[in-house]
Amino acid sequence: MSRSHAPALPDRARVEEAAWWLSGRVVRTPVLNCPAIDRLAGARILLKAENLQTGGSYKMRGAMLAVGRLAAAGHTGVVAQSTGNHAVAVALAAGRHGLTATVVLPVDAAPVKVARARAAGARVVLAGTTVDERLAAARQLAAADGHPLVDAYDHPDVVAGQGSASLELIEEAERAGTPLDALVLPVGGGGGVAGACLAAAGTPIEVYGVEPVGCDSLARSLAAGRPTPVVPAPTIADGLRPGCVGELPFAVARDAVRGVVRVDDDAIAEAFRLLLLELKVLVEPSGAAGLAGALRLAARPGDPDGAPGDAVGGRPGRYRTVGVVLTGGNVEAELVARLAGGTVTDPARMEGVAA
């Protein structure tokens, strides 16, 4: 599946430039640590709380950078598509810069994300359930309106902006005297993990992606050597089911990411409860997936499940300090109640979450 034509590859300098430009324009979110989580992991886990970012996710970083540059170039509006958080972020960024925004979300998008996009002033269009359906609708709207499409994955500014969260985490860990050995990002379209790879370039930090079981396009793409679509399985992590990793993120990550960890809904739900009850922060399941992967990686870094693209190598205790970007916190109240109470309902039957 092609989303763009020969995308230019950003580099670490572009992430550093993005971080400089975004300073004062987005929140420099805190890095959190929880002794109870450290004991469970057998390693220090440093958590970048992007759930506290404007708009509720780290997507604000890439959106603010991309939309800001388009505004400076004289554009008066933008179009975007996503499963939710990127659309919210583009709507907010457009409002900041005085642009109009049209965002395309799936018909089964989480209601909280639809409501946030509308509250930010965006025109919301619901289209299909797959990324191909959303992209087709977004491209038609962009052509009709004459506005550029701010892609959620295959946009260099989006990747660089997302990477600024990882760069801040790396820098703060170093300042605290606890440099990262590994950095873990949940993967949907791959912009975040690609940005992390760029931020960690030139360091010994090993970068891992985390995908829900059955939504493992990056893992399969790494095994195949090319972006490989999947039919996403049902999952509570609604932001991690785009169907195919982006071409630009894959081009960045293919030789830089150390591996991919697959996690099931039970592991994601347990990570969600740890964050809520031990750290006292509310993170959506897509963000909690990062911690679920880090816990598995820290406990069993040399124990892959045999599926293509999974994290391999290492030995117990290899990682002393593991960084995790908690990518978002936009979650339905009903889902919070279910997960906090220890219930993982079939996600295909849960409002706002589908395959």
Short mmCIF file of C-alpha atoms in Angstrom, two decimals:
data_model
loop_
_atom_site.label_atom_id
_atom_site.label_comp_id
_atom_site.label_asym_id
_atom_site.label_seq_id
_atom_site.Cartn_x
_atom_site.Cartn_y
_atom_site.Cartn_z
CA MET A 1 0.00 0.00 0.00
CA SER A 2 1.46 3.33 -1.02
CA ARG A 3 0.67 6.47 0.93
CA SER A 4 3.28 8.76 -0.54
CA HIS A 5 5.85 9.03 -3.31
CA ALA A 6 9.50 8.43 -2.31
CA PRO A 7 9.30 10.16 1.08
CA ALA A 8 12.46 11.96 2.14
CA LEU A 9 14.07 10.37 5.17
CA PRO A 10 14.47 12.67 8.19
CA ASP A 11 17.49 12.29 10.46
CA ARG A 12 18.44 12.99 14.09
CA ALA A 13 19.25 16.60 13.27
CA ARG A 14 15.70 17.04 12.06
CA VAL A 15 14.37 15.69 15.37
CA GLU A 16 16.62 18.11 17.26
CA GLU A 17 15.38 20.96 15.06
CA ALA A 18 11.80 19.87 15.71
CA ALA A 19 12.40 19.82 19.47
CA TRP A 20 13.83 23.33 19.32
CA TRP A 21 10.89 24.64 17.25
CA LEU A 22 8.32 22.95 19.48
CA SER A 23 9.82 24.31 22.70
CA GLY A 24 7.16 26.53 24.25
CA ARG A 25 4.58 25.42 21.70
CA VAL A 26 3.86 22.02 23.25
CA VAL A 27 4.09 20.76 26.81
CA ARG A 28 7.42 19.35 27.97
CA THR A 29 5.78 16.44 29.74
CA PRO A 30 7.26 14.90 32.88
CA VAL A 31 9.25 11.68 33.11
CA LEU A 32 7.73 9.45 35.79
CA ASN A 33 9.02 6.47 37.73
CA CYS A 34 7.25 4.01 40.00
CA PRO A 35 9.16 1.72 42.42
CA ALA A 36 6.40 -0.90 42.26
CA ILE A 37 6.71 -1.09 38.46
CA ASP A 38 10.51 -1.20 38.73
CA ARG A 39 10.30 -4.17 41.11
CA LEU A 40 7.95 -6.00 38.79
CA ALA A 41 10.19 -5.37 35.79
CA GLY A 42 13.49 -6.01 37.53
CA ALA A 43 14.75 -2.81 35.90
CA ARG A 44 14.28 0.94 36.15
CA ILE A 45 11.34 1.98 33.97
CA LEU A 46 11.19 5.65 33.02
CA LEU A 47 7.82 6.75 31.64
CA LYS A 48 7.39 9.83 29.43
CA ALA A 49 3.87 11.04 30.28
CA GLU A 50 2.63 12.20 26.88
CA ASN A 51 -0.88 11.41 28.08
CA LEU A 52 -0.53 14.83 29.75
CA GLN A 53 0.29 16.52 26.42
CA THR A 54 -2.07 19.08 24.89
CA GLY A 55 -4.79 17.12 23.14
CA GLY A 56 -4.05 14.08 25.27
CA SER A 57 -1.32 12.51 23.13
CA TYR A 58 2.15 12.92 21.69
CA LYS A 59 0.55 13.34 18.27
CA MET A 60 0.34 17.05 19.12
CA ARG A 61 4.08 17.32 18.51
CA GLY A 62 4.06 16.16 14.90
CA ALA A 63 0.82 17.92 14.11
CA MET A 64 1.99 21.25 15.54
CA LEU A 65 5.21 21.13 13.55
CA ALA A 66 3.61 20.06 10.27
CA VAL A 67 0.64 22.44 10.49
CA GLY A 68 2.84 25.31 11.65
CA ARG A 69 5.03 25.00 8.58
CA LEU A 70 2.03 24.78 6.27
CA ALA A 71 0.57 27.90 7.87
CA ALA A 72 3.86 29.73 7.36
CA ALA A 73 3.76 28.68 3.70
CA GLY A 74 0.39 30.38 3.29
CA HIS A 75 -2.05 27.49 3.43
CA THR A 76 -5.46 28.23 4.93
CA GLY A 77 -6.61 24.73 5.78
CA VAL A 78 -5.48 21.12 6.25
CA VAL A 79 -6.93 17.62 5.95
CA ALA A 80 -5.96 14.59 8.03
CA GLN A 81 -7.05 11.03 8.72
CA SER A 82 -6.38 8.77 11.69
CA THR A 83 -7.95 6.44 14.21
CA GLY A 84 -8.30 9.43 16.53
CA ASN A 85 -5.38 11.10 18.26
CA HIS A 86 -3.67 12.49 15.15
CA ALA A 87 -6.99 13.96 14.03
CA VAL A 88 -7.47 15.64 17.41
CA ALA A 89 -3.92 17.01 17.30
CA VAL A 90 -4.26 18.36 13.75
CA ALA A 91 -7.53 20.05 14.69
CA LEU A 92 -5.91 21.71 17.70
CA ALA A 93 -2.81 22.74 15.75
CA ALA A 94 -4.94 24.18 12.94
CA GLY A 95 -6.89 26.21 15.48
CA ARG A 96 -3.67 27.57 16.96
CA HIS A 97 -2.53 28.75 13.54
CA GLY A 98 -5.89 30.03 12.29
CA LEU A 99 -6.39 27.28 9.70
CA THR A 100 -9.47 25.20 9.03
CA ALA A 101 -9.24 21.45 9.58
CA THR A 102 -11.14 18.53 8.11
CA VAL A 103 -10.39 15.17 9.73
CA VAL A 104 -11.44 11.69 8.64
CA LEU A 105 -11.97 9.05 11.31
CA PRO A 106 -13.27 5.48 11.10
CA VAL A 107 -16.97 4.90 11.67
CA ASP A 108 -16.05 2.91 14.80
CA ALA A 109 -13.71 5.57 16.23
CA ALA A 110 -13.73 6.02 19.99
CA PRO A 111 -16.46 8.57 20.75
CA VAL A 112 -14.15 10.54 23.05
CA LYS A 113 -11.76 11.13 20.14
CA VAL A 114 -14.54 12.17 17.77
CA ALA A 115 -15.85 14.59 20.40
CA ARG A 116 -12.38 16.05 21.03
CA ALA A 117 -11.79 16.65 17.32
CA ARG A 118 -15.13 18.44 16.98
CA ALA A 119 -14.52 20.46 20.14
CA ALA A 120 -11.22 21.61 18.62
CA GLY A 121 -13.17 23.06 15.71
CA ALA A 122 -12.59 20.41 13.07
CA ARG A 123 -15.06 19.23 10.49
CA VAL A 124 -15.28 15.49 11.20
CA VAL A 125 -15.98 12.98 8.44
CA LEU A 126 -16.51 9.30 9.32
CA ALA A 127 -15.40 6.84 6.62
CA GLY A 128 -15.10 3.06 6.73
CA THR A 129 -13.03 1.06 9.18
CA THR A 130 -9.70 0.67 7.32
CA VAL A 131 -6.82 3.04 6.64
CA ASP A 132 -7.35 2.64 2.88
CA GLU A 133 -10.95 3.82 3.21
CA ARG A 134 -9.94 6.78 5.34
CA LEU A 135 -7.08 7.74 3.02
CA ALA A 136 -9.35 7.62 -0.03
CA ALA A 137 -11.85 9.91 1.68
CA ALA A 138 -9.14 12.26 2.93
CA ARG A 139 -7.55 12.55 -0.49
CA GLN A 140 -10.89 13.35 -2.09
CA LEU A 141 -11.55 16.05 0.49
CA ALA A 142 -8.05 17.49 0.11
CA ALA A 143 -8.46 17.67 -3.66
CA ALA A 144 -11.92 19.23 -3.41
CA ASP A 145 -10.88 21.82 -0.82
CA GLY A 146 -7.42 22.52 -2.20
CA HIS A 147 -5.83 21.86 1.19
CA PRO A 148 -2.76 19.70 1.91
CA LEU A 149 -3.07 16.30 3.56
CA VAL A 150 -1.13 15.96 6.82
CA ASP A 151 -0.50 12.23 6.84
CA ALA A 152 -0.44 10.52 10.22
CA TYR A 153 2.57 8.36 9.35
CA ASP A 154 4.25 9.27 6.06
CA HIS A 155 5.13 12.88 6.79
CA PRO A 156 8.71 13.87 7.73
CA ASP A 157 7.56 16.66 10.05
CA VAL A 158 5.15 14.31 11.82
CA VAL A 159 7.89 11.71 12.34
CA ALA A 160 10.38 14.33 13.55
CA GLY A 161 7.84 15.93 15.85
CA GLN A 162 6.89 12.60 17.40
CA GLY A 163 10.60 11.88 17.83
CA SER A 164 10.97 14.95 20.03
CA ALA A 165 9.18 13.11 22.86
CA SER A 166 11.77 10.33 22.74
CA LEU A 167 14.58 12.87 22.51
CA GLU A 168 13.36 14.61 25.68
CA LEU A 169 13.16 11.27 27.48
CA ILE A 170 16.69 10.33 26.42
CA GLU A 171 18.04 13.72 27.52
CA GLU A 172 16.27 13.69 30.89
CA ALA A 173 17.42 10.16 31.65
CA GLU A 174 21.01 11.20 30.96
CA ARG A 175 20.70 14.30 33.16
CA ALA A 176 19.39 12.14 35.99
CA GLY A 177 22.39 9.84 35.72
CA THR A 178 20.26 6.91 34.53
CA PRO A 179 20.89 6.70 30.77
CA LEU A 180 18.55 4.49 28.80
CA ASP A 181 19.58 1.06 27.64
CA ALA A 182 16.35 0.53 25.71
CA LEU A 183 13.49 2.69 24.46
CA VAL A 184 10.01 1.27 23.84
CA LEU A 185 7.20 2.74 21.71
CA PRO A 186 3.79 1.31 20.82
CA VAL A 187 3.32 1.00 17.05
CA GLY A 188 0.32 1.89 14.94
CA GLY A 189 1.45 3.50 11.70
CA GLY A 190 5.03 3.62 12.96
CA GLY A 191 5.71 7.36 13.18
CA GLY A 192 6.49 7.24 16.88
CA VAL A 193 8.90 4.33 16.73
CA ALA A 194 10.58 5.83 13.67
CA GLY A 195 11.00 9.10 15.54
CA ALA A 196 12.45 7.18 18.48
CA CYS A 197 14.97 5.50 16.17
CA LEU A 198 16.07 8.90 14.90
CA ALA A 199 16.28 10.34 18.43
CA ALA A 200 18.43 7.40 19.56
CA ALA A 201 20.71 7.46 16.50
CA GLY A 202 24.37 7.56 17.46
CA THR A 203 23.70 6.18 20.95
CA PRO A 204 23.82 2.59 22.29
CA ILE A 205 20.09 2.72 23.07
CA GLU A 206 18.14 -0.19 21.57
CA VAL A 207 14.69 0.78 20.25
CA TYR A 208 11.75 -1.62 20.31
CA GLY A 209 8.26 -1.41 18.93
CA VAL A 210 5.24 -2.94 20.62
CA GLU A 211 2.23 -4.23 18.70
CA PRO A 212 -0.97 -5.96 19.79
CA VAL A 213 -1.22 -9.59 18.76
CA GLY A 214 -2.88 -9.67 15.35
CA CYS A 215 -2.09 -5.99 14.62
CA ASP A 216 1.56 -6.66 13.87
CA SER A 217 2.26 -4.95 10.56
CA LEU A 218 5.71 -3.70 11.62
CA ALA A 219 6.81 -7.14 12.79
CA ARG A 220 5.64 -8.73 9.56
CA SER A 221 7.11 -5.91 7.50
CA LEU A 222 10.52 -6.38 9.10
CA ALA A 223 10.37 -10.08 8.31
CA ALA A 224 9.26 -9.46 4.71
CA GLY A 225 11.60 -6.54 4.06
CA ARG A 226 8.78 -4.27 2.89
CA PRO A 227 5.63 -2.65 4.36
CA THR A 228 3.18 -5.49 4.79
CA PRO A 229 -0.50 -4.90 5.54
CA VAL A 230 -2.50 -7.01 7.97
CA VAL A 231 -6.19 -7.34 8.64
CA PRO A 232 -6.19 -5.94 12.20
CA ALA A 233 -7.50 -8.25 14.88
CA PRO A 234 -9.86 -6.90 17.54
CA THR A 235 -7.97 -5.14 20.33
CA ILE A 236 -8.64 -2.76 23.18
CA ALA A 237 -5.73 -0.66 21.84
CA ASP A 238 -7.80 1.16 19.18
CA GLY A 239 -4.93 3.48 18.20
CA LEU A 240 -2.68 0.57 17.20
CA ARG A 241 -4.70 -0.91 14.34
CA PRO A 242 -4.02 1.14 11.17
CA GLY A 243 -3.53 -2.02 9.08
CA CYS A 244 -0.10 -1.20 7.63
CA VAL A 245 3.00 0.57 8.84
CA GLY A 246 3.80 3.70 6.83
CA GLU A 247 6.43 3.61 4.11
CA LEU A 248 8.46 6.45 5.63
CA PRO A 249 8.44 5.00 9.19
CA PHE A 250 9.38 1.59 7.82
CA ALA A 251 12.26 3.04 5.81
CA VAL A 252 13.59 4.65 8.99
CA ALA A 253 12.97 1.73 11.33
CA ARG A 254 13.92 -1.25 9.18
CA ASP A 255 17.64 -0.99 9.95
CA ALA A 256 17.40 0.89 13.25
CA VAL A 257 14.75 -0.80 15.38
CA ARG A 258 16.08 -3.67 17.51
CA GLY A 259 12.86 -5.67 17.34
CA VAL A 260 9.15 -5.85 17.99
CA VAL A 261 7.36 -7.21 21.05
CA ARG A 262 3.85 -8.55 20.62
CA VAL A 263 1.44 -8.19 23.55
CA ASP A 264 -2.11 -9.44 24.02
CA ASP A 265 -5.06 -7.57 25.50
CA ASP A 266 -4.59 -9.14 28.92
CA ALA A 267 -1.04 -7.79 29.12
CA ILE A 268 -2.20 -4.35 27.93
CA ALA A 269 -5.00 -4.33 30.52
CA GLU A 270 -2.58 -5.27 33.30
CA ALA A 271 -0.22 -2.46 32.26
CA PHE A 272 -3.19 -0.07 32.21
CA ARG A 273 -4.05 -1.04 35.81
CA LEU A 274 -0.45 -0.67 36.95
CA LEU A 275 -0.30 2.84 35.56
CA LEU A 276 -3.67 3.79 37.02
CA LEU A 277 -3.35 2.21 40.47
CA GLU A 278 0.39 2.36 41.14
CA LEU A 279 1.48 5.48 39.26
CA LYS A 280 -1.92 7.24 39.48
CA VAL A 281 -1.98 8.26 35.81
CA LEU A 282 -4.67 7.56 33.23
CA VAL A 283 -3.35 6.21 29.94
CA GLU A 284 -5.35 4.81 27.04
CA PRO A 285 -4.73 1.13 26.18
CA SER A 286 -2.69 2.09 23.12
CA GLY A 287 -0.29 3.97 25.40
CA ALA A 288 -0.32 1.26 28.06
CA ALA A 289 0.80 -1.23 25.40
CA GLY A 290 4.25 0.36 25.57
CA LEU A 291 4.59 -0.53 29.25
CA ALA A 292 3.24 -4.03 28.58
CA GLY A 293 5.99 -4.52 26.02
CA ALA A 294 8.66 -3.06 28.27
CA LEU A 295 7.68 -5.40 31.11
CA ARG A 296 8.03 -8.40 28.84
CA LEU A 297 11.27 -7.10 27.37
CA ALA A 298 12.84 -6.38 30.76
CA ALA A 299 11.79 -9.72 32.22
CA ARG A 300 12.49 -11.94 29.20
CA PRO A 301 14.62 -10.11 26.62
CA GLY A 302 15.76 -13.39 25.05
CA ASP A 303 12.40 -15.16 24.90
CA PRO A 304 10.59 -14.40 21.64
CA ASP A 305 7.40 -16.24 20.80
CA GLY A 306 8.73 -17.41 17.49
CA ALA A 307 6.71 -15.10 15.28
CA PRO A 308 8.45 -13.07 12.55
CA GLY A 309 9.83 -9.72 13.61
CA ASP A 310 9.74 -10.36 17.35
CA ALA A 311 12.44 -9.09 19.66
CA VAL A 312 15.31 -11.54 19.85
CA GLY A 313 18.65 -11.83 21.55
CA GLY A 314 19.74 -10.54 24.92
CA ARG A 315 19.78 -12.13 28.33
CA PRO A 316 17.89 -11.60 31.60
CA GLY A 317 19.03 -8.38 33.25
CA ARG A 318 20.42 -6.94 30.04
CA TYR A 319 18.58 -3.65 30.48
CA ARG A 320 19.06 -1.61 33.64
CA THR A 321 16.99 1.36 32.47
CA VAL A 322 14.16 1.18 29.96
CA GLY A 323 12.32 4.23 28.65
CA VAL A 324 8.67 4.09 27.60
CA VAL A 325 6.67 6.83 25.88
CA LEU A 326 3.10 6.79 27.24
CA THR A 327 1.73 7.98 23.93
CA GLY A 328 -1.81 9.01 24.86
CA GLY A 329 -4.57 9.26 27.42
CA ASN A 330 -7.80 9.66 25.44
CA VAL A 331 -9.90 6.78 26.71
CA GLU A 332 -13.62 6.10 27.16
CA ALA A 333 -14.95 6.24 30.73
CA GLU A 334 -16.71 2.90 30.28
CA LEU A 335 -13.49 1.25 29.17
CA VAL A 336 -11.64 2.74 32.16
CA ALA A 337 -14.24 1.21 34.48
CA ARG A 338 -13.99 -2.18 32.80
CA LEU A 339 -10.21 -2.33 32.81
CA ALA A 340 -9.82 -0.94 36.33
CA GLY A 341 -12.22 -3.61 37.50
CA GLY A 342 -10.17 -6.34 35.90
CA THR A 343 -12.50 -7.06 32.97
CA VAL A 344 -11.31 -7.35 29.38
CA THR A 345 -14.44 -7.53 27.25
CA ASP A 346 -14.31 -8.80 23.67
CA PRO A 347 -13.07 -5.57 22.02
CA ALA A 348 -15.02 -6.25 18.83
CA ARG A 349 -18.20 -5.79 20.88
CA MET A 350 -17.04 -2.78 22.83
CA GLU A 351 -18.19 0.70 21.79
CA GLY A 352 -15.44 2.70 20.15
CA VAL A 353 -13.15 -0.27 19.59
CA ALA A 354 -13.23 -2.63 16.64
CA ALA A 355 -11.04 -4.56 14.31
#
